[in-house]
Short mmCIF file of C-alpha atoms in Angstrom, two decimals:
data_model
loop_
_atom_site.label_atom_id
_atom_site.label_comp_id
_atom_site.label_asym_id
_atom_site.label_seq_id
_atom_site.Cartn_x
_atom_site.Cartn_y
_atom_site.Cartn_z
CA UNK A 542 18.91 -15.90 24.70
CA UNK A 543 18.47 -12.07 23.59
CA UNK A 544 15.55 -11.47 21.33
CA UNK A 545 16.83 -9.29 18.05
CA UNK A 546 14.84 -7.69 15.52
CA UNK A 547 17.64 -7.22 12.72
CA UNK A 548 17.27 -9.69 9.80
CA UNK A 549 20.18 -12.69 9.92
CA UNK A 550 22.51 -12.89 6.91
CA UNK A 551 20.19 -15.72 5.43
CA UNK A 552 17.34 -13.26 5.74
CA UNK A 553 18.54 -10.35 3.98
CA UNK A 554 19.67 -12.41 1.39
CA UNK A 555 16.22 -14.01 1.36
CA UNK A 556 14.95 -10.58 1.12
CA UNK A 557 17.46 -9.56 -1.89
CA UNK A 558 16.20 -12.30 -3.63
CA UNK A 559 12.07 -11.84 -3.23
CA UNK A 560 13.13 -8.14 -4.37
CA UNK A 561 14.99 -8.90 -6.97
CA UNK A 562 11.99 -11.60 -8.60
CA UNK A 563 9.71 -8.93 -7.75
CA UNK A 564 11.11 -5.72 -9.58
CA UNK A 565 12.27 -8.16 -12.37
CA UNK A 566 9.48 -9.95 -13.30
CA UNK A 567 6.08 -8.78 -10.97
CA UNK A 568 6.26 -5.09 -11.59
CA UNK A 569 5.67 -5.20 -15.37
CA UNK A 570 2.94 -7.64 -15.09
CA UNK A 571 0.96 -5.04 -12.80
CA UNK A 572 0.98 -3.00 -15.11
CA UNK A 573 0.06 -5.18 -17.83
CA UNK A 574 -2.73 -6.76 -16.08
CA UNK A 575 -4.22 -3.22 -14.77
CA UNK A 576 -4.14 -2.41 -18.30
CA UNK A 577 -6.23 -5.28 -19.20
CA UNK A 578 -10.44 -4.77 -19.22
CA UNK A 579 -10.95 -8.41 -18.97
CA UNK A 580 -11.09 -9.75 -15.59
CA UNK A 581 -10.15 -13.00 -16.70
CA UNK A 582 -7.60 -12.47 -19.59
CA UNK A 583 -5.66 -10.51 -17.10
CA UNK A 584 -5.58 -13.08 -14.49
CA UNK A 585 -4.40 -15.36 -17.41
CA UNK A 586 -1.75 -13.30 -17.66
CA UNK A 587 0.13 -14.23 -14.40
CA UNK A 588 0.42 -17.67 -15.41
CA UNK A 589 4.22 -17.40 -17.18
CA UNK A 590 5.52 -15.53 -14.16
CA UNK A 591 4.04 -17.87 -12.15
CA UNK A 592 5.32 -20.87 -13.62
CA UNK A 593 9.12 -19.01 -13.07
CA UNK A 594 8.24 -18.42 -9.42
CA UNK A 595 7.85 -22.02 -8.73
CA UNK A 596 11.02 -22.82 -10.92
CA UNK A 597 12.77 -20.68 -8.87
CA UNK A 598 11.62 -22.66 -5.85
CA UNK A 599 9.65 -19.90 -4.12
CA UNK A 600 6.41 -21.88 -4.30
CA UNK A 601 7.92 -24.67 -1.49
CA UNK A 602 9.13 -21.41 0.24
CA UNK A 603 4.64 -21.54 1.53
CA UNK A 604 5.22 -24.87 2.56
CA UNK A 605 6.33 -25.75 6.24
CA UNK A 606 9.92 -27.38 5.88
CA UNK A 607 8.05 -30.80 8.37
CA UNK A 608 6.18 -31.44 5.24
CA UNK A 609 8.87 -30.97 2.47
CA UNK A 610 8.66 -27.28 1.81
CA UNK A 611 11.23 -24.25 2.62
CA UNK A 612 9.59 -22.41 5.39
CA UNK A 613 11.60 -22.41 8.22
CA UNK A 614 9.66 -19.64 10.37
CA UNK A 615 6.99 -16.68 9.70
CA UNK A 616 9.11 -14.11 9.79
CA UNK A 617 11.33 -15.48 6.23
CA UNK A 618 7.56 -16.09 5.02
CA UNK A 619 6.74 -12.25 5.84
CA UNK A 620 9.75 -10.81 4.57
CA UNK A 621 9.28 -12.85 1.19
CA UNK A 622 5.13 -11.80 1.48
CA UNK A 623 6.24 -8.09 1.63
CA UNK A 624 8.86 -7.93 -1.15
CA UNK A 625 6.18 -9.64 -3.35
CA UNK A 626 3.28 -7.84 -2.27
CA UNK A 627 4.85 -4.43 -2.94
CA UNK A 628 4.88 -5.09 -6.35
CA UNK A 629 1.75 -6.80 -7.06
CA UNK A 630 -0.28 -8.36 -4.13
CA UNK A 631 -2.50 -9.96 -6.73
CA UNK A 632 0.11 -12.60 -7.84
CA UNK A 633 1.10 -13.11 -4.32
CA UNK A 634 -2.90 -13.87 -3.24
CA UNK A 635 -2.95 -16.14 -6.18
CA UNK A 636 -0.01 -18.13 -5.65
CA UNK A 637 -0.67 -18.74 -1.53
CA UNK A 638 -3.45 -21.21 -2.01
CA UNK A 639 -1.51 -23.54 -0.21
CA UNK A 640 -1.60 -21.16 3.45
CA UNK A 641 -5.07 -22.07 3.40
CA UNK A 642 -5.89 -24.53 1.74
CA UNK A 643 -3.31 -26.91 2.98
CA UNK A 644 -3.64 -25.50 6.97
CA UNK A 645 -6.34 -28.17 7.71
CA UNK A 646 -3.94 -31.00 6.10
CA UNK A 647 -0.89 -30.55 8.21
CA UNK A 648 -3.05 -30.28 10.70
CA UNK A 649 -5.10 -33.80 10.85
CA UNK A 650 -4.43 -34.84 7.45
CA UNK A 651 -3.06 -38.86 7.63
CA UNK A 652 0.68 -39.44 6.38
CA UNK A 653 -1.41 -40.33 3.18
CA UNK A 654 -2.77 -37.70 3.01
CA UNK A 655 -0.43 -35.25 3.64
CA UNK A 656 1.60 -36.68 0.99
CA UNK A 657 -1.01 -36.81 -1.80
CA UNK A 658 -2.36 -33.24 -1.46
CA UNK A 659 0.94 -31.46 -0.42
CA UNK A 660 3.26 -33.45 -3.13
CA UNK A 661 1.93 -30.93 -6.28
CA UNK A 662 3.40 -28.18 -4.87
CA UNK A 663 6.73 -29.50 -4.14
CA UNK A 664 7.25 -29.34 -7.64
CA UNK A 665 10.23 -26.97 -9.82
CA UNK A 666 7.47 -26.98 -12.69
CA UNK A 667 4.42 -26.43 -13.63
CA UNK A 668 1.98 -23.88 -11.72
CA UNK A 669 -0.16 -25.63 -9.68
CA UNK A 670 -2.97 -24.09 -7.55
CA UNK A 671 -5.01 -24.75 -4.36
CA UNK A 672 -8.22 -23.28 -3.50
CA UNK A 673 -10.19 -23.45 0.00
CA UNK A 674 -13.69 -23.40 -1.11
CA UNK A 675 -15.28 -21.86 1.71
CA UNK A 676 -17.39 -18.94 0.98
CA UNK A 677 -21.01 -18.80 -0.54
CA UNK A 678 -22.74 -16.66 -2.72
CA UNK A 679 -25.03 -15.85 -0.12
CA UNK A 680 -22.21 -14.84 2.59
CA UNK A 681 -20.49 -16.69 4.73
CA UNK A 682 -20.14 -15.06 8.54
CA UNK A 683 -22.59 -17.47 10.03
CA UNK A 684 -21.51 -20.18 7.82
CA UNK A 685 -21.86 -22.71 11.40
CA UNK A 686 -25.05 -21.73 11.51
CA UNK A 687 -27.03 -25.18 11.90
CA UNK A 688 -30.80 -25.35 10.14
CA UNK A 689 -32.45 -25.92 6.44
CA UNK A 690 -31.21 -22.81 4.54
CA UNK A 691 -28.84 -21.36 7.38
CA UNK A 692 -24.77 -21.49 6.90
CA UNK A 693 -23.21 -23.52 4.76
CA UNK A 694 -25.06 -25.34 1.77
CA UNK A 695 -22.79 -26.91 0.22
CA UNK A 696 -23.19 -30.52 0.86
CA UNK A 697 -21.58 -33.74 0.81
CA UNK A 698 -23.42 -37.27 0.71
CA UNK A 699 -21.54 -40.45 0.33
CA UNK A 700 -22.75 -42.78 -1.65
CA UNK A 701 -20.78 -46.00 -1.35
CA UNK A 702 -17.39 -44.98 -1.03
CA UNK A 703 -17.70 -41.86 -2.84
CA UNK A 704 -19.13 -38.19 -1.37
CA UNK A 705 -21.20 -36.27 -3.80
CA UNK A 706 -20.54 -32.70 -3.34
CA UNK A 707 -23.35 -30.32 -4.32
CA UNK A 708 -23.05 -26.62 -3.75
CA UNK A 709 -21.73 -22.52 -4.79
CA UNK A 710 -18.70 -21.36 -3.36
CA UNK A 711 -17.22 -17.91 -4.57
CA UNK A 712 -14.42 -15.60 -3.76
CA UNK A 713 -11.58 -17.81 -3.00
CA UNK A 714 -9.06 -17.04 -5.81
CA UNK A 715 -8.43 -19.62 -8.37
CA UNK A 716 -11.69 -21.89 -8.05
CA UNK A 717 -11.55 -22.32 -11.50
CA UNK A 718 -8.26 -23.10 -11.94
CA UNK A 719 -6.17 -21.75 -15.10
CA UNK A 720 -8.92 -23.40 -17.43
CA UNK A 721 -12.43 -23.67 -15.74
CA UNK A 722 -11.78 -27.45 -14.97
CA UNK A 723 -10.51 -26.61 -10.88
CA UNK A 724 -7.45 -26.23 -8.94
CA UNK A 725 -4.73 -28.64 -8.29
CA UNK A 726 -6.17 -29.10 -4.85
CA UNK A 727 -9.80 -27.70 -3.25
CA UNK A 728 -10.21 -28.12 0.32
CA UNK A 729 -14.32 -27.59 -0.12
CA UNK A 730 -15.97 -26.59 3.23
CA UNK A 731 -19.75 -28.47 3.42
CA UNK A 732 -22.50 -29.90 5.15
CA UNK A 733 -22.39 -33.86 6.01
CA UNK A 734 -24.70 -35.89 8.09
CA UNK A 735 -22.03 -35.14 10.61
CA UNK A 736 -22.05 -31.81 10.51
CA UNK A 737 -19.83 -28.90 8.63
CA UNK A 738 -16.76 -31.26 7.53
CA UNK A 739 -13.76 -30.41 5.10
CA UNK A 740 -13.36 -32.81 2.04
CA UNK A 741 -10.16 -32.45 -0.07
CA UNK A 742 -11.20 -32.18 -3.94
CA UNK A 743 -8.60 -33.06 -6.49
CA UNK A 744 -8.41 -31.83 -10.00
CA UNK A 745 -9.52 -34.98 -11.57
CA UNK A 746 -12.85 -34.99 -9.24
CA UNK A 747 -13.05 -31.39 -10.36
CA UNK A 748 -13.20 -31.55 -13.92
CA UNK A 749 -16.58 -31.09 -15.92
CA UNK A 750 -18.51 -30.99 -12.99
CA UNK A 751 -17.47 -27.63 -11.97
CA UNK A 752 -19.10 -24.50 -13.67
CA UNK A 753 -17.94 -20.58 -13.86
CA UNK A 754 -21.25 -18.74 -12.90
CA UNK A 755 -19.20 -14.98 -13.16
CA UNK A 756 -15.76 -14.28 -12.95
CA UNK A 757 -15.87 -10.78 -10.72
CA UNK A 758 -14.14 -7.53 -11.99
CA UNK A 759 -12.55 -6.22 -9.08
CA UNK A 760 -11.96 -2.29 -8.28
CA UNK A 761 -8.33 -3.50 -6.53
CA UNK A 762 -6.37 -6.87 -6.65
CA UNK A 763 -7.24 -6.72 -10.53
CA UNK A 764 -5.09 -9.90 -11.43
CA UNK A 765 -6.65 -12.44 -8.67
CA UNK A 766 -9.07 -14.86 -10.54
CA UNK A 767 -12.15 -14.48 -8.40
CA UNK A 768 -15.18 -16.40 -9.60
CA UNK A 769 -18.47 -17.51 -8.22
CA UNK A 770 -18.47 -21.41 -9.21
CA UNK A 771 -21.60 -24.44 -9.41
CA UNK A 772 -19.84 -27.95 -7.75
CA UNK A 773 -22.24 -30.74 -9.99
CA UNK A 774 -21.54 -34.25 -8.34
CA UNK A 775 -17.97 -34.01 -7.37
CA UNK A 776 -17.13 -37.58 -6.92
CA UNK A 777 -14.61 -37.38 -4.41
CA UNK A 778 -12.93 -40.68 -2.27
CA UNK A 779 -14.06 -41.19 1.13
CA UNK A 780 -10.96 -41.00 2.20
CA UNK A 781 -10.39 -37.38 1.59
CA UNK A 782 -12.47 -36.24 4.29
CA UNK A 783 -9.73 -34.58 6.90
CA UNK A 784 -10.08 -35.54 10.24
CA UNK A 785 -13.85 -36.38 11.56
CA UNK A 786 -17.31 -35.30 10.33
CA UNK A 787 -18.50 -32.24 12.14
CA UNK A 788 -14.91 -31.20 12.50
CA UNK A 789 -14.81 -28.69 9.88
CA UNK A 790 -16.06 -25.35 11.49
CA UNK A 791 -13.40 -25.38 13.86
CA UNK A 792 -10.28 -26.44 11.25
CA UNK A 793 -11.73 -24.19 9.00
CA UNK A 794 -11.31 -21.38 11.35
CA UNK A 795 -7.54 -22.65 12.43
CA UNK A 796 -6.95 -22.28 8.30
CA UNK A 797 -7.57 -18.51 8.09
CA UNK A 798 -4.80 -17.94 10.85
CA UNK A 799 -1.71 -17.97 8.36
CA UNK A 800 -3.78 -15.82 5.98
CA UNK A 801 -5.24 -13.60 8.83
CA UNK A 802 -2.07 -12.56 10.14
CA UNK A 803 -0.45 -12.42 6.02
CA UNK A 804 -3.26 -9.40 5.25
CA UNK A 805 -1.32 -7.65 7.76
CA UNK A 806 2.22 -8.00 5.29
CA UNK A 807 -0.41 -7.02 2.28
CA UNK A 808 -1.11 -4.14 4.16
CA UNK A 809 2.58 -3.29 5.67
CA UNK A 810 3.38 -3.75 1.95
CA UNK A 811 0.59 -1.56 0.48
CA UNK A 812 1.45 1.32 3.33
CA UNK A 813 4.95 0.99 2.26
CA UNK A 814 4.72 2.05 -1.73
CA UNK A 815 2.23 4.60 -0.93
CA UNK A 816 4.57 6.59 1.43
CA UNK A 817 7.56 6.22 -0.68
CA UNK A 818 5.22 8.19 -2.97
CA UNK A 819 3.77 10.65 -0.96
CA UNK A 820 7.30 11.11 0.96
CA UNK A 821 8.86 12.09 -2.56
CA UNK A 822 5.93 14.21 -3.83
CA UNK A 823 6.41 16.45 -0.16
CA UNK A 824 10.12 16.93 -0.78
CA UNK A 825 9.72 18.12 -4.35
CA UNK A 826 6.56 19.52 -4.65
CA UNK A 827 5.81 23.35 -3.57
CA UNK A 828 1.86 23.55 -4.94
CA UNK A 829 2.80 27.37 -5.82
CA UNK A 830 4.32 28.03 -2.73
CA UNK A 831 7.73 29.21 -2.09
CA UNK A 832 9.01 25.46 -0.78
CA UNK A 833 8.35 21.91 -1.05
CA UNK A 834 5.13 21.19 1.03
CA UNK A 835 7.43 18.59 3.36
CA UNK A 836 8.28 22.11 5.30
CA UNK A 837 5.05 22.60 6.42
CA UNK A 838 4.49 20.94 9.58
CA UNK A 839 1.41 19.73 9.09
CA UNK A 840 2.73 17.40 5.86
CA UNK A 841 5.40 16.00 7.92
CA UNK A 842 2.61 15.23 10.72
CA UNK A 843 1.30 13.13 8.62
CA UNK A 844 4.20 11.23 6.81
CA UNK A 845 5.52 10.63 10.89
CA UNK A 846 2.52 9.42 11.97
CA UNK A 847 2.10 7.05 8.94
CA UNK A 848 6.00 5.64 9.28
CA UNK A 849 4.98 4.75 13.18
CA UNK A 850 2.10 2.74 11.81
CA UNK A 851 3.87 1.14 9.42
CA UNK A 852 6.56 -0.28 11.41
CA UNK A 853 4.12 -1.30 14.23
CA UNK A 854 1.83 -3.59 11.81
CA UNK A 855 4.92 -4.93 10.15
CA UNK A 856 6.49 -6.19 13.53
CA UNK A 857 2.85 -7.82 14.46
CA UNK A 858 2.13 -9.13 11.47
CA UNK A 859 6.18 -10.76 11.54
CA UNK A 860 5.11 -11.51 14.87
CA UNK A 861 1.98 -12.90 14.53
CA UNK A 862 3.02 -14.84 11.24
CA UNK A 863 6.03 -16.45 12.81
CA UNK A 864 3.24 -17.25 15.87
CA UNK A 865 0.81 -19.46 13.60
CA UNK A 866 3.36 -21.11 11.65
CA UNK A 867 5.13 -22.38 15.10
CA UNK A 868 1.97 -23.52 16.49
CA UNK A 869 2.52 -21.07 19.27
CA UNK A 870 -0.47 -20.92 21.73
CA UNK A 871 -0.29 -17.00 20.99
CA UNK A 872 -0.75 -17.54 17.31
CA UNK A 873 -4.67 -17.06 17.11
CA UNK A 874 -4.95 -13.74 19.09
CA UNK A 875 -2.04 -12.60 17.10
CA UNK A 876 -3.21 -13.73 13.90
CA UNK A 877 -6.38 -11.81 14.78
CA UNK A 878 -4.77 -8.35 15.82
CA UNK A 879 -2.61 -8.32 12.54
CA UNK A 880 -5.68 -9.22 10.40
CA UNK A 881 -7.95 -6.55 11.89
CA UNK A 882 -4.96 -3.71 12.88
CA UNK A 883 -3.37 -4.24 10.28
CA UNK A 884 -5.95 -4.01 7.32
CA UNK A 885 -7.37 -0.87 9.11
CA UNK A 886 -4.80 0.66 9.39
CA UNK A 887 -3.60 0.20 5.94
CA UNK A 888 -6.76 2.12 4.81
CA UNK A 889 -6.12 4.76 7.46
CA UNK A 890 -2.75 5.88 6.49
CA UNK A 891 -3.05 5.12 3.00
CA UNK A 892 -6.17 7.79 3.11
CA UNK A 893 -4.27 10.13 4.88
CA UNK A 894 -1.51 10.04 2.37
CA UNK A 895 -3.43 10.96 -0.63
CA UNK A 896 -4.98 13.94 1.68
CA UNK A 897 -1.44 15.28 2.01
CA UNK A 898 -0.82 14.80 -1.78
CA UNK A 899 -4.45 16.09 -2.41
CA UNK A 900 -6.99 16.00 -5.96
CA UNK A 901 -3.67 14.91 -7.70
CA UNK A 902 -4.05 11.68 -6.02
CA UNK A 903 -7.66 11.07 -7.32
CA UNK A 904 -6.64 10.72 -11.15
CA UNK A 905 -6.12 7.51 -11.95
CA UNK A 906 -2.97 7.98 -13.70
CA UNK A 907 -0.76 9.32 -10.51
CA UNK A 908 0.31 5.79 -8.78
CA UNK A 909 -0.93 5.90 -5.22
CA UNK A 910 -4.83 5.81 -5.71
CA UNK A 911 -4.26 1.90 -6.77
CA UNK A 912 -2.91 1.04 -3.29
CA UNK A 913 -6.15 2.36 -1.64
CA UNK A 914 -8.14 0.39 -3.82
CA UNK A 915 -6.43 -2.67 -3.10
CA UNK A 916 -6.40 -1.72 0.20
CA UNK A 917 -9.74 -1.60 0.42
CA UNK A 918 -10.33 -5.16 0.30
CA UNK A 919 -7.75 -6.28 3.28
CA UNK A 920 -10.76 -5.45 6.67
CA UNK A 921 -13.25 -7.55 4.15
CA UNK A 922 -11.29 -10.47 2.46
CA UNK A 923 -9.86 -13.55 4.27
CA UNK A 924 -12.52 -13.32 7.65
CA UNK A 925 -14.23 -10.20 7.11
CA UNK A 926 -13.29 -7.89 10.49
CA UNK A 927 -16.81 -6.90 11.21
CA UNK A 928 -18.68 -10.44 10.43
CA UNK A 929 -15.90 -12.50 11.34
CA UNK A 930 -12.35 -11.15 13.03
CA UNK A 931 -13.92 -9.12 15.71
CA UNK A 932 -16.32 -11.64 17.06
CA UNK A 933 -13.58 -14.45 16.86
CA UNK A 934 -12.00 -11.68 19.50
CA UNK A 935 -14.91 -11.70 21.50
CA UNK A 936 -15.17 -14.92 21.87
CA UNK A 937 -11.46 -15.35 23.05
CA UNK A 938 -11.97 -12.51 25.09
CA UNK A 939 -15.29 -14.04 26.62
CA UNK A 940 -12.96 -17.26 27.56
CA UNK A 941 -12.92 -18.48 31.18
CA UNK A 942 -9.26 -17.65 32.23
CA UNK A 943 -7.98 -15.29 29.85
CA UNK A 944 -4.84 -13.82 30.47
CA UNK A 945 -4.44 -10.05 28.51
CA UNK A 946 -0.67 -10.95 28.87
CA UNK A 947 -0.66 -14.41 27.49
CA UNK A 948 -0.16 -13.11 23.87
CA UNK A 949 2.56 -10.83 24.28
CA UNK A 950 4.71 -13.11 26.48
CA UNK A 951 4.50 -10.79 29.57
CA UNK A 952 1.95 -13.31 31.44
#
């Protein structure tokens, strides 16, 4: 079987169509909700669009086809990620609860389960949202961190055949939900008497006992709702505990794999618009010289070395993508490398892009400076690189018998 990079006939049309949804309907709604002051009025904003994105079907399109969904592989989810992301990554990070939040479902949920918490988004209406309530106000890197105070504080203590869920969690886009009462679905990270376990939260558990402490005003990603929230006994079934007590830290860490290796699209996607504008500004503008500034050789240094970077994190990220959502062995090293290459080197070239295009870039009005400050966020969000990524690398690379190879295939 010969490996080929060149998209099938389903895929470009797959691609035609995330394009086409994206120019129609995403583009204006960037620019309405970076016109908007209010961080969560503009959020608000997405909700129409997002309710024709899951008419359209492109909602089940996050959802593994074993489980009732579209996706067939990573690579349709990546090339569907990109088109979206081009246009406005903030809609895209708010509609892909489910890559997270679900994860730890497929992966030991019960046939139950799995069909309670993964039917709402199999839906053609509606816009329904999932949340993984991991982080905490007071930072999350250590979050398995075991003593009074240390790690994770949210808690869970049953009480009959209930868990009471005490506890902050922030960050995580759409906590809230649309109206302050929660998501559709909240996979909450906490502490047990077993140790850090995941607990599934529905919207009806959620409601008047969860509280908006701030909704943050982002410098990038403008139209993600991003909140800091207060859980007040959450009454949640015993039965939506996934998997075993004490289980959590590690399925929690298997959950940020699909969105680890997705900041990589973000940033392929992010890299992408900003050349297309720098590329055009060199081949018009001259700056008072006698020719556009693309004849200069040190301009087209730059634009070269930014289109090689560009294609290589788009084929990891595809790669790594396509890894995790196979269950390939290779997936977590992968996932890794596309979240931390791929993020920095989004900030990299998108840097070195406004330097070619120079102070023009820095007025707020000229289009590229918003892709650097949404860039910005992709080495911190989703496993920051330097609390998080780098020392999950460590650790694999610390691993009795591991192969260099292994990940590439070449073992």
């Amino acid at each position: 079987m010969t490996v080929s990079f060149l998209l099938t006939p389903e895929q470009e049309q797959l691609k035609a169509a995330a394009r086409g949804f994206a120019q129609e309907q995403l583009r204006d709604l960037a620019a309405a909700t970076r016109a908007e002051p209010d961080p969560r009025t503009r959020a608000l904003l997405q909700r129409p669009t997002f309710e024709k994105a899951v008419a359209a079907g492109f909602l089940k399109g996050l959802i593994p086809v074993p489980f009732g969904g579209a996706a067939t592989n990573g690579v349709d989810a990546a090339i569907f990620i990109e088109e979206w992301a081009a246009e406005n990554p903030d809609f895209v990070i708010s509609m892909a609860g489910p890559l997270i939040a679900l994860a730890p479902v497929y992966q030991v949920g019960t046939p139950e389960q799995i069909e309670r918490f993964v039917r709402p988004f199999l839906t053609d209406s509606g816009a329904p949202l999932a949340a993984m309530a991991f982080s905490e106000p007071e930072g999350s890197a250590n979050f398995d961190t075991e003593g009074p105070g240390q790690g994770i504080r949210t808690t869970a203590v049953l009480d009959g055949d209930a868990w009471v869920i005490n506890g902050r969690k922030a960050w995580a886009s759409h906590l809230c939900g649309w109206d302050g009462d929660g998501p559709d679905v909240m996979t909450v990270v906490c502490r047990t008497a077993g140790g850090i376990s995941l607990i599934v939260a529905e919207r009806e558990h959620l409601a008047g006992n969860i509280d908006v402490e701030e909704y943050y005003d982002l410098p990038g990603l403008k139209g993600c709702l991003t909140t800091r929230v207060r859980l007040t006994d959450v009454r949640v079934p015993r039965g939506n505990l996934l998997g075993a007590e004490g289980q959590g830290a590690d399925l929690t860490r298997d959950a940020f794999l699909p969105s680890g290796a997705s900041i990589g699209i973000f940033a392929t996607a992010a890299m992408r618009q900003a050349f297309d504008i720098a590329y055009r500004f060199a081949l018009t503008e001259r700056r008072g010289g006698p020719v556009p500034i693309i004849e200069y050789q040190a301009v087209s240094d730059i634009l070269a070395d930014a289109k090689g970077k560009i294609e290589a994190v788009r084929l990891l990220a595809w790669r790594a993508l396509d890894a995790v959502m196979s269950m390939h062995p290779s997936g977590p090293e992968l996932a890794m490398h596309a979240k931390v290459f791929g993020a920095e080197t989004g900030v990299e070239v998108i840097n070195e892009l406004i330097k070619l295009i120079g102070v023009t870039a820095y007025d707020e009005k000229f289009p590229i400076i918003r892709y650097l400050m949404d860039t910005l966020a992709y080495p911190i969000i989703e496993g920051s690189n330097v609390g998080v990524r780098r020392r999950q690398l460590q650790a694999l690379f610390r691993t009795p018998g591991y192969d260099p190879l292994s990940a590439s295939g070449m073992a």
